[in-house]
Tab-separated table of C-alpha atoms and ligand atoms in Angstrom:
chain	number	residue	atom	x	y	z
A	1	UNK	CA	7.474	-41.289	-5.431
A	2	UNK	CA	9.438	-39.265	-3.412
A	3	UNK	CA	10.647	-40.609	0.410
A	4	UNK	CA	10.333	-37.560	2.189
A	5	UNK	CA	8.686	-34.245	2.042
A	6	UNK	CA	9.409	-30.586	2.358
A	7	UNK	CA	7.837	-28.887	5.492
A	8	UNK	CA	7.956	-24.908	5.312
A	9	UNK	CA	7.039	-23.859	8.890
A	10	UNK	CA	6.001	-20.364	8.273
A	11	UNK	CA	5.773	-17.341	11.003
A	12	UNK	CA	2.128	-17.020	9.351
A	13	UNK	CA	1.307	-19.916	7.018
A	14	UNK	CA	2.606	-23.500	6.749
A	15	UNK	CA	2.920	-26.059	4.188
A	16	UNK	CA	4.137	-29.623	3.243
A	17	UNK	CA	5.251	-30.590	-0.190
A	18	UNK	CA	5.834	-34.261	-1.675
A	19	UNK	CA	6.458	-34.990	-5.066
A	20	UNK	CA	4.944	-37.708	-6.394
A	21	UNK	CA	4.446	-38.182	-10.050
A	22	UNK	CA	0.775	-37.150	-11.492
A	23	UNK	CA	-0.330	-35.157	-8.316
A	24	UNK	CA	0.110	-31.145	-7.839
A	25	UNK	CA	3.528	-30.959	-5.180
A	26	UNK	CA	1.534	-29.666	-2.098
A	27	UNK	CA	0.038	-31.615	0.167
A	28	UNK	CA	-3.873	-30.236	1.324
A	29	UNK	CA	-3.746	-29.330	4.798
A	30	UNK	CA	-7.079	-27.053	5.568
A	31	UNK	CA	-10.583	-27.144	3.888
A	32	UNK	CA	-8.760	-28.386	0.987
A	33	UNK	CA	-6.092	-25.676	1.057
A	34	UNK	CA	-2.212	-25.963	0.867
A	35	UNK	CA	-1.734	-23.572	3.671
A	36	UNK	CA	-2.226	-23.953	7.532
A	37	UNK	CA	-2.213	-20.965	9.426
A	38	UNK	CA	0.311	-21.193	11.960
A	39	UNK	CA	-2.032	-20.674	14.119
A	40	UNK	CA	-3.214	-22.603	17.247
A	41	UNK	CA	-6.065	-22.378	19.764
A	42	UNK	CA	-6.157	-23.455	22.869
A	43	UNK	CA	-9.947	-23.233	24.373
A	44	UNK	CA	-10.230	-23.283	27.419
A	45	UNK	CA	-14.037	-23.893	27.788
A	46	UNK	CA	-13.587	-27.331	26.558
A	47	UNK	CA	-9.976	-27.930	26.863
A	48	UNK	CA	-9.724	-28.569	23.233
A	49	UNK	CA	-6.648	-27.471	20.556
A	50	UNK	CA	-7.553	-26.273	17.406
A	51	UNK	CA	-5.608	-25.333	13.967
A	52	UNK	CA	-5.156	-22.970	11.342
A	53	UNK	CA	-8.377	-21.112	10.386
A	54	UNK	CA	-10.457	-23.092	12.780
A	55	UNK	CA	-8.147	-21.897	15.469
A	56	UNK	CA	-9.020	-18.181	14.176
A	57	UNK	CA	-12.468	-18.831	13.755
A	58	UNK	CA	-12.739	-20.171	17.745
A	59	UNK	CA	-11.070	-17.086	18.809
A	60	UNK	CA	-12.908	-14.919	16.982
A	61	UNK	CA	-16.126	-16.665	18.012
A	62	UNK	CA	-15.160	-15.559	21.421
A	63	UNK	CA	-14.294	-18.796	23.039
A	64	UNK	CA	-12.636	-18.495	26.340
A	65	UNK	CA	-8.661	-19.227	25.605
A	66	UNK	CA	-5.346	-18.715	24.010
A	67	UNK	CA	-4.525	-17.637	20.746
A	68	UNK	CA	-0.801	-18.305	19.433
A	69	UNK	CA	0.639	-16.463	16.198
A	70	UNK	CA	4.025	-16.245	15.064
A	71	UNK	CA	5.428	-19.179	17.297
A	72	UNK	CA	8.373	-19.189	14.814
A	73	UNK	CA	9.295	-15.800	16.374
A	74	UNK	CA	9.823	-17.394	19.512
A	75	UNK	CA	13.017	-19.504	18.061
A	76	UNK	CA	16.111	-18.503	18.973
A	77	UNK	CA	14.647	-16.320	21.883
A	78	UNK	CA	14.342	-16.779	25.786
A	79	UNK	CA	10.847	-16.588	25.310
A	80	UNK	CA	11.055	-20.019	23.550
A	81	UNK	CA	11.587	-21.258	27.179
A	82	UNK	CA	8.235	-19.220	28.735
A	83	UNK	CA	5.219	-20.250	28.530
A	84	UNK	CA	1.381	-19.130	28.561
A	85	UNK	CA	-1.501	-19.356	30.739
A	86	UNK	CA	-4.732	-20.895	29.881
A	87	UNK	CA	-7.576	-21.778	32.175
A	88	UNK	CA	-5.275	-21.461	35.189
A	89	UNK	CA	-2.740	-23.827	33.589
A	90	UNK	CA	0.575	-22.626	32.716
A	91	UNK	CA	1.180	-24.205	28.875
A	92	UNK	CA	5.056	-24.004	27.821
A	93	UNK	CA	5.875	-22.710	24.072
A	94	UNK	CA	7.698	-25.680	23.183
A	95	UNK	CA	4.889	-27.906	23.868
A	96	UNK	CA	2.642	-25.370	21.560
A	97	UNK	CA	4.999	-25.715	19.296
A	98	UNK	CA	5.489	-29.146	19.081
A	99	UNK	CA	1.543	-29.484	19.043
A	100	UNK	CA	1.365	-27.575	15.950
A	101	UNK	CA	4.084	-28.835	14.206
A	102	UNK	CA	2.817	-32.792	14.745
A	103	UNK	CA	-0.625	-31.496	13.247
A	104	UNK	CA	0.853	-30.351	10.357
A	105	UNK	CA	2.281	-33.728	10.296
A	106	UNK	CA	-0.501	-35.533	10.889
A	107	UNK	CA	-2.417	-33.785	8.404
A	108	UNK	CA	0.347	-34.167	5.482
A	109	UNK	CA	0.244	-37.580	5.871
A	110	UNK	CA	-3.477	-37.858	6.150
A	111	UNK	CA	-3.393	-35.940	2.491
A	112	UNK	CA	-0.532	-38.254	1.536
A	113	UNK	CA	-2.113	-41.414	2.478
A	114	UNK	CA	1.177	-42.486	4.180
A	115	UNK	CA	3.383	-41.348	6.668
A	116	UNK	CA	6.801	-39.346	6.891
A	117	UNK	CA	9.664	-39.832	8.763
A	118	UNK	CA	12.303	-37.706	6.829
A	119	UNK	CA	11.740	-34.630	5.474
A	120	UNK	CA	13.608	-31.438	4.630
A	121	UNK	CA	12.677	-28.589	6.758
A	122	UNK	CA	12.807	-25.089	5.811
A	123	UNK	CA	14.952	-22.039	7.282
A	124	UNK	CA	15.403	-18.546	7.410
A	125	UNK	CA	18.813	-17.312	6.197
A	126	UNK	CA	18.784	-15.575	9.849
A	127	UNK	CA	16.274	-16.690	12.173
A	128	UNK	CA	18.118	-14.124	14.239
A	129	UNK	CA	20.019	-11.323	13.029
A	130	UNK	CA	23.799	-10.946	14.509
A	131	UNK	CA	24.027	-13.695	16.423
A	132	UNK	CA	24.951	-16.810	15.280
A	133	UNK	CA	24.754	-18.874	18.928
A	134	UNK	CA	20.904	-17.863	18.989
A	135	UNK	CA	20.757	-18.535	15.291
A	136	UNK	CA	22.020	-21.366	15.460
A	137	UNK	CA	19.700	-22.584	19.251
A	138	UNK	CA	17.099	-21.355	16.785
A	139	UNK	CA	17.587	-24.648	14.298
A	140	UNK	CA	18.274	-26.722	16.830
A	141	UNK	CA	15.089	-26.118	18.674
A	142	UNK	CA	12.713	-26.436	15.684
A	143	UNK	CA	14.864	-29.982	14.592
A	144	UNK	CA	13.865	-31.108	18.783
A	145	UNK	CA	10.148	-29.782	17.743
A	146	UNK	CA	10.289	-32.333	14.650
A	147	UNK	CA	11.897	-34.855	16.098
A	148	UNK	CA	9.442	-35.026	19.315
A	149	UNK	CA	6.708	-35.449	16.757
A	150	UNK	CA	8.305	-38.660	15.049
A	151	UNK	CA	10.437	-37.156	12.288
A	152	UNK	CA	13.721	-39.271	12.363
A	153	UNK	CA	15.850	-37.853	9.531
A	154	UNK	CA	15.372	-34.124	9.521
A	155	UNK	CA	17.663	-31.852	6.861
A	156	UNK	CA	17.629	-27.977	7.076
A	157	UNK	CA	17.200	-26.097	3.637
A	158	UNK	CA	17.557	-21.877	3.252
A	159	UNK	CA	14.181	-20.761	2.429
A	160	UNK	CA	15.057	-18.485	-0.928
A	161	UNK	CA	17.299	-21.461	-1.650
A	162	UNK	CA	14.146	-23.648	-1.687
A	163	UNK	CA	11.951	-20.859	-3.816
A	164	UNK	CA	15.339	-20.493	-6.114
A	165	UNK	CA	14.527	-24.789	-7.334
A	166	UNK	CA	10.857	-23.939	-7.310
A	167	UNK	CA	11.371	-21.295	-9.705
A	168	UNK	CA	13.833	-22.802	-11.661
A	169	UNK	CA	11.838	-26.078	-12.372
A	170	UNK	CA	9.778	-23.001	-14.419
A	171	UNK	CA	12.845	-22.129	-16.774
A	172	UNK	CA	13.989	-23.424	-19.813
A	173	UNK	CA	17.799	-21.679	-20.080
A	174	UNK	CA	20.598	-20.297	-17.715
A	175	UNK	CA	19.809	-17.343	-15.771
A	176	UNK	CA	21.115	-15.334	-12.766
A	177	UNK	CA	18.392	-14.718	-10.254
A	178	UNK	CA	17.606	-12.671	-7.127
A	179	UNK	CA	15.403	-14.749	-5.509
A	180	UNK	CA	13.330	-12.428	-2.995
A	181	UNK	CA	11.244	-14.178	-0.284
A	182	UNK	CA	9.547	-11.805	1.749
A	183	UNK	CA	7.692	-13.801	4.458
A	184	UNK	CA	5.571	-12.963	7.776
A	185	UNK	CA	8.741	-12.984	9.803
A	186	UNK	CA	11.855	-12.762	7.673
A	187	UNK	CA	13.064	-11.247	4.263
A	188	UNK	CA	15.352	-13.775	2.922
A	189	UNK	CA	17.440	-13.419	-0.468
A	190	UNK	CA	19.771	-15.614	-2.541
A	191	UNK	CA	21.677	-14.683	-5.899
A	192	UNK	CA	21.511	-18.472	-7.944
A	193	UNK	CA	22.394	-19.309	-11.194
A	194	UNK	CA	19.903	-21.343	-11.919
A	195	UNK	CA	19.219	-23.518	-15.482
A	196	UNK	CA	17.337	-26.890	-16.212
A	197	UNK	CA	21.035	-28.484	-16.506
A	198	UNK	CA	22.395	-27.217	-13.549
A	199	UNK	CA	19.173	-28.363	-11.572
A	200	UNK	CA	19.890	-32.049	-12.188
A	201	UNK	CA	23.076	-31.962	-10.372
A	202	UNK	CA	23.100	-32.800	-6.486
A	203	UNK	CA	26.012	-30.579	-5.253
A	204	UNK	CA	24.490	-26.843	-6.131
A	205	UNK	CA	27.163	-24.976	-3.882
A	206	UNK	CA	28.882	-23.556	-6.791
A	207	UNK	CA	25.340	-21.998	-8.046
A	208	UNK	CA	24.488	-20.122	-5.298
A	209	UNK	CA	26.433	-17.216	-5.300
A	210	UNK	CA	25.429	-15.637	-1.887
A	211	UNK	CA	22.669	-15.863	0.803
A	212	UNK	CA	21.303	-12.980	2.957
A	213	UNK	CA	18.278	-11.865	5.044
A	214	UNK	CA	16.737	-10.210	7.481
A	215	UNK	CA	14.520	-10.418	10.426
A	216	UNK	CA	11.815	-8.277	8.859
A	217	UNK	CA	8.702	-9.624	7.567
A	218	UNK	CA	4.755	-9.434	7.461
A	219	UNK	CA	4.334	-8.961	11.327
A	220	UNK	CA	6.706	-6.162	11.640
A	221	UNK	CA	4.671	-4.397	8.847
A	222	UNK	CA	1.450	-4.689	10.568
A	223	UNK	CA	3.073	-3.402	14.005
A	224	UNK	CA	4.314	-0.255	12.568
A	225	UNK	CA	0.768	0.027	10.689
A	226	UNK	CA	-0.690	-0.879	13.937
A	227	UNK	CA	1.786	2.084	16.407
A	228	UNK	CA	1.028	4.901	13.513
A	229	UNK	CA	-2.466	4.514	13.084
A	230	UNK	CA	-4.088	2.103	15.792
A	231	UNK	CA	-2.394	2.048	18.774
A	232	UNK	CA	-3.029	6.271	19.287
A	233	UNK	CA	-6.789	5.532	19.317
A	234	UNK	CA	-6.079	3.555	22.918
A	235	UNK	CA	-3.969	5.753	24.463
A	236	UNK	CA	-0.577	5.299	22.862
A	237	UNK	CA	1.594	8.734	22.698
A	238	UNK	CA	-0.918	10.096	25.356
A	239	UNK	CA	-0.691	11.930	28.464
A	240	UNK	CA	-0.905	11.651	31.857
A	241	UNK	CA	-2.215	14.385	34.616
A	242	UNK	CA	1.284	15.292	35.640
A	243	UNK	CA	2.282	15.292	31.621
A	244	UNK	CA	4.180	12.290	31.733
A	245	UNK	CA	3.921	10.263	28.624
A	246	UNK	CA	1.751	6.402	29.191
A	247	UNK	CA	4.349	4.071	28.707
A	248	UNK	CA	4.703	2.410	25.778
A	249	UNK	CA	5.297	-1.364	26.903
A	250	UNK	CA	1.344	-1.930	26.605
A	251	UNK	CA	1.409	-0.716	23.168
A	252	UNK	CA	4.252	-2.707	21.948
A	253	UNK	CA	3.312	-5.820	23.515
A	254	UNK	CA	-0.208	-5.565	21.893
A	255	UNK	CA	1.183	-4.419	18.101
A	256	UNK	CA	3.891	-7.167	18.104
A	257	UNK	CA	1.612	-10.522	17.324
A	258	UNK	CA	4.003	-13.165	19.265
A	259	UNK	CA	3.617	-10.674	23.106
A	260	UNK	CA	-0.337	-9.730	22.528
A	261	UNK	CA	-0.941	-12.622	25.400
A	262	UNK	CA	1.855	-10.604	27.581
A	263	UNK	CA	-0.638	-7.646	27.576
A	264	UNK	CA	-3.294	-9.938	29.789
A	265	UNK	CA	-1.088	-10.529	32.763
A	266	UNK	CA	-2.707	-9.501	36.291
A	267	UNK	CA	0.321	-7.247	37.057
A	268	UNK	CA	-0.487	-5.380	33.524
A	269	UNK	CA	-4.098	-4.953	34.568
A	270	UNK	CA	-3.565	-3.478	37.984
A	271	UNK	CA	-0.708	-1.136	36.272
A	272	UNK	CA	-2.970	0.035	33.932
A	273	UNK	CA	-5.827	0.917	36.453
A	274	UNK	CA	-3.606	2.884	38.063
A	275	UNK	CA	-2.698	4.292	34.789
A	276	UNK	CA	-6.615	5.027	33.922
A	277	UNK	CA	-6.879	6.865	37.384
A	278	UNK	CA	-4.528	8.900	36.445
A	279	UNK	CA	-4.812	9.569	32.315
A	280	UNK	CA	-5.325	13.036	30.703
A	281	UNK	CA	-6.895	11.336	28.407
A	282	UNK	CA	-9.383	8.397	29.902
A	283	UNK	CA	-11.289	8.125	26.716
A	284	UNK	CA	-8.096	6.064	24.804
A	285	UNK	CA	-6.844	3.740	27.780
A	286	UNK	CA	-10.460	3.708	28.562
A	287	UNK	CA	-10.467	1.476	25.167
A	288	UNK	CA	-7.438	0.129	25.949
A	289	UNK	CA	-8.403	-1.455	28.830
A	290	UNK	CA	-11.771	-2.656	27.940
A	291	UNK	CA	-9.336	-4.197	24.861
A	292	UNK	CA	-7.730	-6.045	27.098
A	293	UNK	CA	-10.467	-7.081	29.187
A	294	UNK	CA	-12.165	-8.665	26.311
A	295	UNK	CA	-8.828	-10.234	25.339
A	296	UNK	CA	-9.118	-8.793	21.730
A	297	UNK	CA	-5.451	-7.916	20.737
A	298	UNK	CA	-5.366	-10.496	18.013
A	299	UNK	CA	-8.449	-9.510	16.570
A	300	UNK	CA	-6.748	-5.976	16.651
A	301	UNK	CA	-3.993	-7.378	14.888
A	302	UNK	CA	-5.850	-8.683	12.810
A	303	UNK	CA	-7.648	-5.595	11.894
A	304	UNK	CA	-4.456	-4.012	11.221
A	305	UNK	CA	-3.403	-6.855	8.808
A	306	UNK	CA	-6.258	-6.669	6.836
A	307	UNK	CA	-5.764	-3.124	6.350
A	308	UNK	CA	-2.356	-3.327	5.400
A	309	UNK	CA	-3.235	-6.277	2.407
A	310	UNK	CA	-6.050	-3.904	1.361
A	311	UNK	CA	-3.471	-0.976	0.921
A	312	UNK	CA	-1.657	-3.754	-1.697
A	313	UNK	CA	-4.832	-2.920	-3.886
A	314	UNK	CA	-6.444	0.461	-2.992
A	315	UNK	CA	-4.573	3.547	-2.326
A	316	UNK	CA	-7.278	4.198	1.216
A	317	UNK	CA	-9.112	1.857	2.906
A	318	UNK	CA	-11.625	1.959	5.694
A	319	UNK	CA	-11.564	-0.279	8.961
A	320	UNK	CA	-14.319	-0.763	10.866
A	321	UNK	CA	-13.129	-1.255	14.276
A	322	UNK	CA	-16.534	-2.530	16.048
A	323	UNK	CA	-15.245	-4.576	18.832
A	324	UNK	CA	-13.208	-0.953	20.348
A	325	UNK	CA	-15.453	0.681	22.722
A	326	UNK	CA	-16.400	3.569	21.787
A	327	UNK	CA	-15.977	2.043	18.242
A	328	UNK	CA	-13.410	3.698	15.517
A	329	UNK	CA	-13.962	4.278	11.909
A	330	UNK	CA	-10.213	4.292	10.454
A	331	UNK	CA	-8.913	5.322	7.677
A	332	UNK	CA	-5.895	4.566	6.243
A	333	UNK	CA	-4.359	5.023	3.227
A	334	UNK	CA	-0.965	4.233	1.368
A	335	UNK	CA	1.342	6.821	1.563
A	336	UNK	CA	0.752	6.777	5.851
A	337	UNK	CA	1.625	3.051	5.517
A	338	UNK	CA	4.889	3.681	3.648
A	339	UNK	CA	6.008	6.041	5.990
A	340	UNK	CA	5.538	3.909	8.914
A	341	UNK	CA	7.400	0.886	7.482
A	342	UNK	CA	10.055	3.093	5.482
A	343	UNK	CA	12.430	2.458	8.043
A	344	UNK	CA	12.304	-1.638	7.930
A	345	UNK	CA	12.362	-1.116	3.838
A	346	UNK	CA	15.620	0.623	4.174
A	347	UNK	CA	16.969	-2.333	6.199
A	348	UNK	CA	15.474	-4.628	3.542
A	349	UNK	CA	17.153	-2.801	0.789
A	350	UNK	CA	20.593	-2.944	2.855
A	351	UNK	CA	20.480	-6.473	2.935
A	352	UNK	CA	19.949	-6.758	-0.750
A	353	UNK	CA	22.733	-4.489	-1.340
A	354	UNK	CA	25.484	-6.331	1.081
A	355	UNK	CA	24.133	-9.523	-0.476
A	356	UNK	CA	25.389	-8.531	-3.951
A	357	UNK	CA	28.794	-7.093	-2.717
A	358	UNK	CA	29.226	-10.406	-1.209
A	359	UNK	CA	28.817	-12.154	-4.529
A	360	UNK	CA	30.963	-9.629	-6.413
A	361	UNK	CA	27.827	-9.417	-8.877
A	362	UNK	CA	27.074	-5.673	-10.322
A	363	UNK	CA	23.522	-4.956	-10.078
A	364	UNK	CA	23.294	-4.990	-13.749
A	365	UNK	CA	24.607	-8.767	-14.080
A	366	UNK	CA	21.155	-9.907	-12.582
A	367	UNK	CA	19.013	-11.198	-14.632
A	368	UNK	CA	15.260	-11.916	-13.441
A	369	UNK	CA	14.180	-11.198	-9.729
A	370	UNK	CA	12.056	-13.789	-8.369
A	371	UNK	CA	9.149	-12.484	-5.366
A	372	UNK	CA	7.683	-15.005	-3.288
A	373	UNK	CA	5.632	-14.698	0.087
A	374	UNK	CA	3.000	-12.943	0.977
A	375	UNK	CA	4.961	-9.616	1.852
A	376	UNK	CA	6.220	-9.298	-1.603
A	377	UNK	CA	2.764	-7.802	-1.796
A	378	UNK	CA	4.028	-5.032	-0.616
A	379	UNK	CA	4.359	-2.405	-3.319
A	380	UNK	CA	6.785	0.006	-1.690
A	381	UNK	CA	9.015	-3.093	-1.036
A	382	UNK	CA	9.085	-4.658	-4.175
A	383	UNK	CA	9.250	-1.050	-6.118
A	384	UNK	CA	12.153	-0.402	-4.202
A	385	UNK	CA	14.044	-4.286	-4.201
A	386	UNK	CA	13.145	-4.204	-8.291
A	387	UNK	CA	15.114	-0.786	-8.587
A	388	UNK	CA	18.702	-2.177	-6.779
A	389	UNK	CA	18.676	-4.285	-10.090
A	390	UNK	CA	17.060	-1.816	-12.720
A	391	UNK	CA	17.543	-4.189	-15.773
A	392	UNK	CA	16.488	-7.110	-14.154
A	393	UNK	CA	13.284	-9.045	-15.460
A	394	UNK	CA	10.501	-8.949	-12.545
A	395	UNK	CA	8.369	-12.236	-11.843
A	396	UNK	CA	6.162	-13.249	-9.086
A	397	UNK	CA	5.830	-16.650	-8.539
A	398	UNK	CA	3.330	-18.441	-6.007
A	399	UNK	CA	3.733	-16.047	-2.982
A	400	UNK	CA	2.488	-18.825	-0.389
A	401	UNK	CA	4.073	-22.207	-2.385
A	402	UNK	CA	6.881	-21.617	-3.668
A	403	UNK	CA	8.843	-22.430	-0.886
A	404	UNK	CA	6.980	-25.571	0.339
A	405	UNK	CA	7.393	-26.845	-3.822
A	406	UNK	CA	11.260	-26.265	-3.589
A	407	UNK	CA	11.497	-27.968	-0.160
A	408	UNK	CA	9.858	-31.128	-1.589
A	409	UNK	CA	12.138	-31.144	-4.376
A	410	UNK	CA	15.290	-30.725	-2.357
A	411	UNK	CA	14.025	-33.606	-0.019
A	412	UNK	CA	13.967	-35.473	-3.430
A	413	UNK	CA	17.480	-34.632	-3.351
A	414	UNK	CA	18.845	-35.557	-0.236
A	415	UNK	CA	16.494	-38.528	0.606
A	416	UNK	CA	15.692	-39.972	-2.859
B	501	LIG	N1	-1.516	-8.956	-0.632
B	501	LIG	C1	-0.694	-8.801	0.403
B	501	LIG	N2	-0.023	-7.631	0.592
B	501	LIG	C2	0.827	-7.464	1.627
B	501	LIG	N3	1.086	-8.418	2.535
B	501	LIG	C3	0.454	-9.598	2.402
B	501	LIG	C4	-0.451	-9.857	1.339
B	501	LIG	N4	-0.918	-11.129	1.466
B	501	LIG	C5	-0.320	-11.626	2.564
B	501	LIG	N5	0.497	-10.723	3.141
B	501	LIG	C6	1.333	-10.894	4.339
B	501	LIG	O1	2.251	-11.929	4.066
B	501	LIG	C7	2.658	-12.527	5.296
B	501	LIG	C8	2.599	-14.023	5.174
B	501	LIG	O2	3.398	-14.428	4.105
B	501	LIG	P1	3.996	-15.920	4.040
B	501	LIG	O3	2.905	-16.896	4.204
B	501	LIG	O4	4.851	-15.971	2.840
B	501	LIG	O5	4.895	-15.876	5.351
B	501	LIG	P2	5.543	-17.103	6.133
B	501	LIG	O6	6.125	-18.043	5.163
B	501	LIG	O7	4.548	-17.636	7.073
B	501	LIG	O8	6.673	-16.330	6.968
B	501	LIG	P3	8.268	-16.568	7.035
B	501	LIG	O9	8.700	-17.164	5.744
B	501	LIG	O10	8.825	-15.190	7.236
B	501	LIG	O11	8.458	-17.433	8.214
B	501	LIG	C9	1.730	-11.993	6.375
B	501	LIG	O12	2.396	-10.994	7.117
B	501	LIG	C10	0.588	-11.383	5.565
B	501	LIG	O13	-0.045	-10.327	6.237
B	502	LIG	MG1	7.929	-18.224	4.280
């Protein structure tokens, strides 16, 4: 039985992982689920924080409160140190963060049936790109978080680093692998010779071969989706009287998941009144600000997420957008989607590409790309990723455990 666990704090899900012999690696968390949305809800109404799905449900039930998503976008930021307002209260980031990450906790070791005070956390290769100093404020916030909620030894692991030992506790010879990890936040990469062998030995620096990623992920998807497609229905791109364009800062702040609360602020209400007064088009901000009113973004958001994981499957899909006043039937279909995120795909495919000119490895030299997270659901993205290595055998592994699976397994590593 291992002594510590993995924890994968995810921009959208979250997991724990403990290896133990006779029991599946991850831990239940929800409604006998591995993942926990990393999501939390504060409700205002009776001053009570809730989780996950619950935390969704509550919202969406209507309850008077907060809704956080994406808190691991904060990390790194200045908005770390900001906070929210709920009920008239102000409630600070860290403290939302550190709430969630001592329920996740809590509820490993409730699963467990003991508790943990070491454990390997997980990391993007880049919580922020091109600056290491932020990068770097980034890990040393989240090891604070853990530490506030009663871990003691903490260890940082690279995310495709922990999906590289997931995936190669699956293998039964030597092989070089891309390990892709496309996640809510990130898209994170590692090039790992990886064999049943080499994955006994404790110092693995000569078998990975190069790390890379990018701060492009799941949420950045559904903003684009959400600017092409839902954002023009409330105003965005429209005019005013005197031609002017309505600024876009409402329209950002409400596509990008971790700013929707930024949209509620008093000074953006009385802006946008103004605004309304003075719109060609009242019908859109109209539905903007009745949005807002109702404090809706996230459902919004969420709208626009669950269009963009029906366009994995179906070339159109239809969203029903009930709660917009007047209400919206939208359609949406594939080839709009690709165009709006073709941009952040060519940054993906960039990082790929410096990633194996780091390494020194020619594209044909690879020989089995490995997709985990949820993004990798993305067709466009993992069309394009499988083409930088043509020859390369494609496998999908468990797109919301891998990572949480290799965590535990590198904890078994570095805490016994
Ligand atoms: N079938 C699908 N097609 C496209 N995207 C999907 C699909 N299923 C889930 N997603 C997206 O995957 C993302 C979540 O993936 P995952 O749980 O791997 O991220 P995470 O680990 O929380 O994030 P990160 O590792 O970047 O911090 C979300 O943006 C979600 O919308
Ligand atoms: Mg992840």
């Amino acid at each position: 039985m291992a002594n510590a666990c993995g924890v994968d704090f995810g921009t959208s899900n979250s997991t724990v992982g403990w290896v133990r012999p006779g029991h599946p690696v991850m831990l239940e968390l929800e409604d006998g689920k591995a993942t926990l949305p990393s999501v939390v809800f504060f409700n205002a109404e009776d001053e009570e924080v809730t989780f996950g799905r619950a935390a969704l449900a509550e919202y969406l039930a209507g309850y008077e409160g907060r809704l956080m998503r994406s808190m691991k976008s904060l990390l790194g930021t200045s908005l770390i140190d900001g906070q929210t307002e709920v009920g008239g209260r102000a409630l600070p980031f860290r403290t939302l963060l550190s709430q969630f990450i001592g329920e996740v906790k809590r509820r490993a070791e409730q699963s467990a049936g003991r508790q943990f005070t070491s454990a390997v956390f997980g990391r993007p290769v880049h919580f922020i790109d091109d600056s290491r100093e932020n990068d770097q404020l980034a890990e040393d916030t989240l090891a604070e978080v853990a530490r506030s909620v009663g871990f003691k030894d903490i260890a940082f692991q690279f995310e495709p680093i922990a999906a590289a030992f997931d995936y190669e506790s699956q293998i039964s010879r030597e092989e070089l692998v891309l390990i892709a990890d496309i996640g809510g936040g990130t898209s994170d990469f590692s090039l790992v010779r990886l064999s049943p062998e080499r994955a006994k030995k404790t110092e693995r620096r000569d078998d990975i071969l190069a790390n890379g990623g990018v701060h492009i992920g799941g949420t950045d998807f559904d903003k684009y989706l959400s600017l092409s497609s839902v954002m023009p229905l409330l105003g965005y791109g429209s005019r005013l009287r005197n031609n002017s364009e309505v600024p876009s800062s409402y329209f950002f702040n409400l596509a990008t998941w971790h700013t929707i609360n930024q949209a509620y602020t008093k000074k953006m209400w009385t802006q946008l009144s103004d605004l309304l007064r003075d719109s060609a088009e009242q019908e859109k901000l109209g539905r903007l600000q009745k949005l807002i009113d109702q404090r809706a973004g996230h459902w919004l958001a969420m709208k626009s997420e669950e269009g963009k994981i029906a366009l994995s499957d179906a070339p159109k899909v239809t969203l029903e957008l009930d709660r917009l006043s007047p209400a919206v039937t939208l359609e949406l279909c594939r080839a709009q989607f690709d165009d709006a995120i073709g941009h952040l795909v060519g940054s993906v495919e960039s990082t790929v590409l410096s990633l194996l000119r780091d390494a020194g490895v020619a594209p044909a030299d690879v020989d089995t790309v490995f997709f985990t997270g949820g993004s990798s659901g993305v067709r466009m993205l993992r069309e394009r990723i499988g083409a930088l290595v043509p020859s390369a055998r494609k496998v999908e592994g468990d797109l919301f455990g891998s990572i949480g699976a290799g965590l535990a397994l590198d904890a078994v590593r570095k805490f016994g």
